[in-house]
Coordinates of C-alpha atoms in Angstrom, one line a residue:
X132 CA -12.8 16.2 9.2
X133 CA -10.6 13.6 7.3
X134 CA -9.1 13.5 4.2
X135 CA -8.4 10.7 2.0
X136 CA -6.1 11.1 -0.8
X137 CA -5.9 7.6 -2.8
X138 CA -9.6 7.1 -1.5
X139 CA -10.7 5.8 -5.3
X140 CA -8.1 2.8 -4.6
X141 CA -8.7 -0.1 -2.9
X142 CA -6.7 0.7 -0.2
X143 CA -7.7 3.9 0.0
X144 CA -11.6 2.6 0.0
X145 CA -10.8 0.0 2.5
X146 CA -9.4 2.9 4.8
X147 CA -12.9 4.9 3.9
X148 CA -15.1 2.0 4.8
X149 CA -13.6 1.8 8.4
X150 CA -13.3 4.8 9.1
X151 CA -17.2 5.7 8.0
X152 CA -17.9 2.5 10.3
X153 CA -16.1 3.9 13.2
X154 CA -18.3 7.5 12.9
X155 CA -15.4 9.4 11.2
X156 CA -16.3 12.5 9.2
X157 CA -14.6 11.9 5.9
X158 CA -14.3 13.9 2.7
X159 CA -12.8 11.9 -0.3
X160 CA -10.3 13.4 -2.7
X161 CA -11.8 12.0 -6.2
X162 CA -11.2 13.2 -9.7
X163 CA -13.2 13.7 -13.1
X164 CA -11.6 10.1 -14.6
X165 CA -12.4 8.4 -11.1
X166 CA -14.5 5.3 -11.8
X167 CA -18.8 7.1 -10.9
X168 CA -19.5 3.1 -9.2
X169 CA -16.4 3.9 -6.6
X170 CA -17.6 7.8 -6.0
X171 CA -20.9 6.9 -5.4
X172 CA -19.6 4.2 -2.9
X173 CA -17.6 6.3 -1.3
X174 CA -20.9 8.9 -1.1
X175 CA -23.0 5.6 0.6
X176 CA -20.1 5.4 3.0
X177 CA -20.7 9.2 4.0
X178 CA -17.8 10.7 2.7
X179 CA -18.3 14.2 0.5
X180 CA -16.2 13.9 -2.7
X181 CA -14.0 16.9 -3.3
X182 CA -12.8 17.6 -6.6
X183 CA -8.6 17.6 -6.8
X184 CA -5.4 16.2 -8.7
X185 CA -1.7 15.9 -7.0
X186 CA -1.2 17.8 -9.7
X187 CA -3.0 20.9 -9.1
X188 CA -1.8 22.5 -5.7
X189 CA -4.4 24.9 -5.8
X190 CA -7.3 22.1 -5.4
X191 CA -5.3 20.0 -3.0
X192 CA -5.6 23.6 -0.8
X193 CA -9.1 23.9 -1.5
X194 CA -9.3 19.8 -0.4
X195 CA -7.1 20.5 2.9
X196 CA -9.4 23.6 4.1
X197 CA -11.2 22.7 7.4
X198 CA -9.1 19.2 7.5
X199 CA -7.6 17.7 10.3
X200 CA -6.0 14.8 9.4
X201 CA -4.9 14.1 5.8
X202 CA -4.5 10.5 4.9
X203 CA -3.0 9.2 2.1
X204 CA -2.6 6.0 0.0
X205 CA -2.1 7.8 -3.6
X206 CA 0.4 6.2 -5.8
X207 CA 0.7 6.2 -9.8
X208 CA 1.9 2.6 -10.4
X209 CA -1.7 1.3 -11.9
X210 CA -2.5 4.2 -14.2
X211 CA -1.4 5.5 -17.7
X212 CA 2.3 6.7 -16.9
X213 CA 2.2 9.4 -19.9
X214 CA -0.8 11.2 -18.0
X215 CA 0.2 10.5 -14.0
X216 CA 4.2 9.5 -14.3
X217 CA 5.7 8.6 -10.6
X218 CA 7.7 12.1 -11.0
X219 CA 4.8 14.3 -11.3
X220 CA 2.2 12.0 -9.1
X221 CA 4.3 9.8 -6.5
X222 CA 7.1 12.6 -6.1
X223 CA 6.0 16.1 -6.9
X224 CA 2.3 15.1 -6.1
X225 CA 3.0 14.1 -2.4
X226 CA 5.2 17.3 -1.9
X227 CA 2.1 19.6 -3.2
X228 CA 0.0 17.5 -1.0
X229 CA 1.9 17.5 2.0
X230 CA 2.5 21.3 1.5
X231 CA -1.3 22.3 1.2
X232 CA -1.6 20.2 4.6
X233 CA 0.6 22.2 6.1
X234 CA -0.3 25.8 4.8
X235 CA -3.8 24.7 5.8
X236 CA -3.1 23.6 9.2
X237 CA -3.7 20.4 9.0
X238 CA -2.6 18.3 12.8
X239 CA -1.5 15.0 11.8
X240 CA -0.6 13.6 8.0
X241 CA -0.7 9.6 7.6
X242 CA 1.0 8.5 4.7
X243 CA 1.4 5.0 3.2
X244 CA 4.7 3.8 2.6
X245 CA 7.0 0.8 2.5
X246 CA 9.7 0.0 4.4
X247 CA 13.3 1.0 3.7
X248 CA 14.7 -2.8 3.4
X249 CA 12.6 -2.9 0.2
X250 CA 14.9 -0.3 -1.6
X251 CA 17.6 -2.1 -2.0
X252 CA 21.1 -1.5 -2.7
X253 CA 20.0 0.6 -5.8
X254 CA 17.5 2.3 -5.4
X255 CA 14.6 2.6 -8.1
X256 CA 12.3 5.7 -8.9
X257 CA 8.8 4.9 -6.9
X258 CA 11.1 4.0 -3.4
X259 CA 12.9 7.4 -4.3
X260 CA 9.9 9.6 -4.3
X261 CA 8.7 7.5 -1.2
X262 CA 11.5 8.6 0.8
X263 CA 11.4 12.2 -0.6
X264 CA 7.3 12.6 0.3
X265 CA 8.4 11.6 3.6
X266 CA 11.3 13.7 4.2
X267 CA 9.1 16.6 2.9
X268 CA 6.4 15.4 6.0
X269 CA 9.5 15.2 8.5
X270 CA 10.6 19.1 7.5
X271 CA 7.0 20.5 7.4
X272 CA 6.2 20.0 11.3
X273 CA 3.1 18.4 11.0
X274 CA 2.3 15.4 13.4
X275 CA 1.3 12.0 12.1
X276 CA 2.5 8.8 11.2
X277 CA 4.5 7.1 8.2
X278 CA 2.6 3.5 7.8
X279 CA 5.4 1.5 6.1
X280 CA 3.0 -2.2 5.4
X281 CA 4.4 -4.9 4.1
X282 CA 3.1 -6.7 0.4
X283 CA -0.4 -6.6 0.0
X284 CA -1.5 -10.1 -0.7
X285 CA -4.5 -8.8 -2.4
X286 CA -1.6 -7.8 -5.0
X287 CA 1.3 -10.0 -5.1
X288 CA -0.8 -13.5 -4.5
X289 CA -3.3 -12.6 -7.1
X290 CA -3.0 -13.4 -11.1
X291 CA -1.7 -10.0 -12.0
X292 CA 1.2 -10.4 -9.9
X293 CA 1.7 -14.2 -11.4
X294 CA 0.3 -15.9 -8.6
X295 CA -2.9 -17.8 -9.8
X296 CA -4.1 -19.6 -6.7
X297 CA -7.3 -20.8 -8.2
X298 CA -5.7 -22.6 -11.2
X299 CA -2.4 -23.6 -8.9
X300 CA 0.4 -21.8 -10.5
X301 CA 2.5 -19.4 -9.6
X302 CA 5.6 -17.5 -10.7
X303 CA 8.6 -17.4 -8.2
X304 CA 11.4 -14.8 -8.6
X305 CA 15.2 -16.5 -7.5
X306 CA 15.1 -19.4 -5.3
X307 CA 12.3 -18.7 -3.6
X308 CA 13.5 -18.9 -0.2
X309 CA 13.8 -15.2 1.0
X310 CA 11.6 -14.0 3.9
X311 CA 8.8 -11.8 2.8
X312 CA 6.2 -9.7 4.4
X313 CA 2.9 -10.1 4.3
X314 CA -0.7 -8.5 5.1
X315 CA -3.9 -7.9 4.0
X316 CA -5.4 -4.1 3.0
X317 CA -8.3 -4.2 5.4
X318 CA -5.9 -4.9 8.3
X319 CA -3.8 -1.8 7.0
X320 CA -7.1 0.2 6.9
X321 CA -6.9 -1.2 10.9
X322 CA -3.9 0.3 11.6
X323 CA -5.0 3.5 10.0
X324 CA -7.8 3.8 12.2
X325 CA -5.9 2.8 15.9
X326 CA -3.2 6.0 14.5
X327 CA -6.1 8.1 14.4
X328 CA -7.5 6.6 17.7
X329 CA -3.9 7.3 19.2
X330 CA -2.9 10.5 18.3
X331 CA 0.3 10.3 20.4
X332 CA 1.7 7.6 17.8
X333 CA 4.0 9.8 16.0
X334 CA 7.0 8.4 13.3
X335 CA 7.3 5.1 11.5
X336 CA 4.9 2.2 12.5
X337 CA 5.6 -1.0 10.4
X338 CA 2.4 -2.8 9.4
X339 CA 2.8 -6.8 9.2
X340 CA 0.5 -9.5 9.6
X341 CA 3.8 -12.4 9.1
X342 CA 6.7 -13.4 7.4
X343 CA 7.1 -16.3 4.7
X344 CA 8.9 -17.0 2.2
X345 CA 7.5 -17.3 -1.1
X346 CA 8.1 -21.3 -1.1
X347 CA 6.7 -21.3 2.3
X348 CA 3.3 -19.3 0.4
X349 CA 3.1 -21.7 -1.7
X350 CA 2.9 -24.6 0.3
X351 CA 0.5 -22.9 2.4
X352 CA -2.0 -22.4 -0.8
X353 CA -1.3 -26.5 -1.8
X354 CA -2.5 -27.3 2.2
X355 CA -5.5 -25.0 2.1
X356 CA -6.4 -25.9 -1.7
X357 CA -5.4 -29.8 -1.9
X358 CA -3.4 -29.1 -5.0
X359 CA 0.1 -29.1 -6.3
X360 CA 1.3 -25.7 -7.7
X361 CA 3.0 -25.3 -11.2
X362 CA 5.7 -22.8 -10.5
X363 CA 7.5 -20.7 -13.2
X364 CA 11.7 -19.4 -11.4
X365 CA 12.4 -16.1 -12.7
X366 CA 16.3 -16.0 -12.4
X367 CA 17.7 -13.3 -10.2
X368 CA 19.8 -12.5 -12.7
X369 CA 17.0 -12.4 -15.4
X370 CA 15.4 -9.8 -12.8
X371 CA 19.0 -7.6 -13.0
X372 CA 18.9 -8.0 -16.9
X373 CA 15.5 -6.6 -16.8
X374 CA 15.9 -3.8 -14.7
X375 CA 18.9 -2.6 -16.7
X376 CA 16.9 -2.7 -19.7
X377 CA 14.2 -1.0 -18.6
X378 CA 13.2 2.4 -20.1
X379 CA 10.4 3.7 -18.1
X380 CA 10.6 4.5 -14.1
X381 CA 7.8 2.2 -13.5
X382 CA 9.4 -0.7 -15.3
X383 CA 12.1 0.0 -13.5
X384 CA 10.4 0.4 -10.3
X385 CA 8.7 -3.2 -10.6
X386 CA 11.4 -4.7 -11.4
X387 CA 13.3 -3.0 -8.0
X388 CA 10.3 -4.6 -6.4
X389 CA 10.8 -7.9 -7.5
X390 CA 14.6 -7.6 -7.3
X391 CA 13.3 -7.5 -3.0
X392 CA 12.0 -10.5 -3.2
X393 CA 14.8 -12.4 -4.3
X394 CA 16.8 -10.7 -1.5
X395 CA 14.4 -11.0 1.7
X396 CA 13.0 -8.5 3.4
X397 CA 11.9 -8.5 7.0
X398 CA 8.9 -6.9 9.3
X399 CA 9.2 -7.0 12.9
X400 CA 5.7 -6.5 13.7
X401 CA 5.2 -2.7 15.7
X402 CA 4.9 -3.2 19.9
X403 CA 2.1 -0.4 19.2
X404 CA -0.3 -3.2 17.3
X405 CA 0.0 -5.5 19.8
X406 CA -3.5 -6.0 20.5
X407 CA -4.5 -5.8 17.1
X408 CA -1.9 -7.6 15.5
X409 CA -3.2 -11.5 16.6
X410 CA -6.3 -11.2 14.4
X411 CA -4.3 -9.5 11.5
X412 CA -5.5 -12.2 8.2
X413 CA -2.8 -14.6 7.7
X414 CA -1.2 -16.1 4.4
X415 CA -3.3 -19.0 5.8
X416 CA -6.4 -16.9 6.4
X417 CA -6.1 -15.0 3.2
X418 CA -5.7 -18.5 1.2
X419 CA -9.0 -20.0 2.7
X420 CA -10.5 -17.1 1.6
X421 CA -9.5 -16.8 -2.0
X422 CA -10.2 -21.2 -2.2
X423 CA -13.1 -21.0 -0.5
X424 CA -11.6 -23.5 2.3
X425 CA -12.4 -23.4 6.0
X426 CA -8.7 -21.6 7.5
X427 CA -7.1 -24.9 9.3
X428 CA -4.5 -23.8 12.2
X429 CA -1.7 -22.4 11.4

């Protein structure tokens, strides 16, 4: 049996839906505000819902019991921050979790992360409980597999991110010319899947379809879509401003986030996913997609 913390999300539902493809037994950890169109989904997948919060140890036991993996992809950063802050969710959530794992025996524990580079030379609250969950994982002796994956472009090329692709604009933080890292949530679910298909992957396994800079993403979209982008620079130094200003630990965590970009970070794709890695979905893919445009060559 498989449990899949986060499995509400659309990561974690991606992960659900190829796993249930591949014959996986799968029990999905939902709760009583989680959206009844995504439970039942995940029930037409084959997965039994089990009732449990982050925040109640005692459930996340009852969720573990007769588990063999855990998997997880539960974060706090698109929810009401008075009712599930990053402390109590992100940080003191994945330490109950990863604790009921191991008082329940559980073999391996996958857990979705990203990678260190993103942090930054000061750190920010959501990168800090990251590295805590998976410090906790190191020290508990469980097996399994930190997945550090790169920008979802589902997230950070789509409007609520300030990248409009159907209406050509786009918001750029600093020049624009850092190296970013980019893949797609169904190719994460992938990678998910081969850890459980090798269980003597162990560690970090970085999770990258390519790198581009966000100029570089935007002429890709104008190629695929035929149309010039309107683009919006949010100074670097606008970014610092912000970040110092900023009140709440998810404000300040976005704005870390963003504060990356302007920086660079870089993926080196993992020797491991070297067979699956060539038909990971490109920037390129990923635009044709969203335009509706046959994918040219890259």
């Amino acid at each position: 049996m498989i449990l899949v913390v986060g499995a509400t999300g659309n990561l974690g539902f991606s992960i659900c839906s190829e796993l249930a493809g591949r014959g996986y037994s799968l029990r999905a950890v939902v709760r009583p505000s989680s959206d009844p169109g995504r439970v039942e989904a995940l029930r037409q997948l084959g997965a039994e819902p089990a009732l449990a919060d982050l925040k109640d140890p005692a459930s996340l036991r009852r969720a573990c019991d007769g588990v063999d993996t855990v998997i997880t992809t539960a974060t706090t950063t698109l929810r009401d921050q008075e009712s599930d802050s990053i402390a109590d969710v992100d940080l003191q959530g994945g330490r109950n979790l990863v604790e009921a794992a191991r008082q329940a025996g559980v073999n391996r524990y996958v857990f979705l992360s990203f990678p260190e580079a993103a942090d930054g030379p000061q750190s920010f609250p959501l990168a800090q409980a990251k590295r805590a969950v998976e410090q906790a994982w190191r020290q508990s002796g469980m097996r399994g597999v930190i997945l550090q994956a790169a920008l979802f472009v589902e997230f950070w090329l789509s409007p609520a991110a300030g990248f409009d692709a159907p209406n050509a604009s786009a918001r750029v933080v600093g020049a624009g010319t850092a190296q970013m890292p980019w893949v797609s949530l169904r190719d994460v679910a992938r990678a998910v899947a081969a850890c459980l298909e090798h269980p003597e992957w162990d560690g970090t396994l970085s999770v990258v379809a390519e790198n581009l800079s966000m100029n570089e993403v935007i002429r890709v979209f104008e190629e695929v879509g035929g149309n010039s982008f309107t683009i919006q620079t949010v100074p670097q130094a606008a970014l610092e401003a912000q970040r110092a200003q900023a009140t709440s630990p998810l404000d300040q965590s976005f704005a870390g986030l963003m504060l990356s970009q302007t920086r660079g970070v870089f993926m080196t794709p993992d020797t491991r996913l070297a067979e699956l890695h060539p038909t990971f979905t490109t920037v390129r893919g990923y635009a044709s997609s969203v335009l509706g445009a046959p994918a040219a060559p890259a």
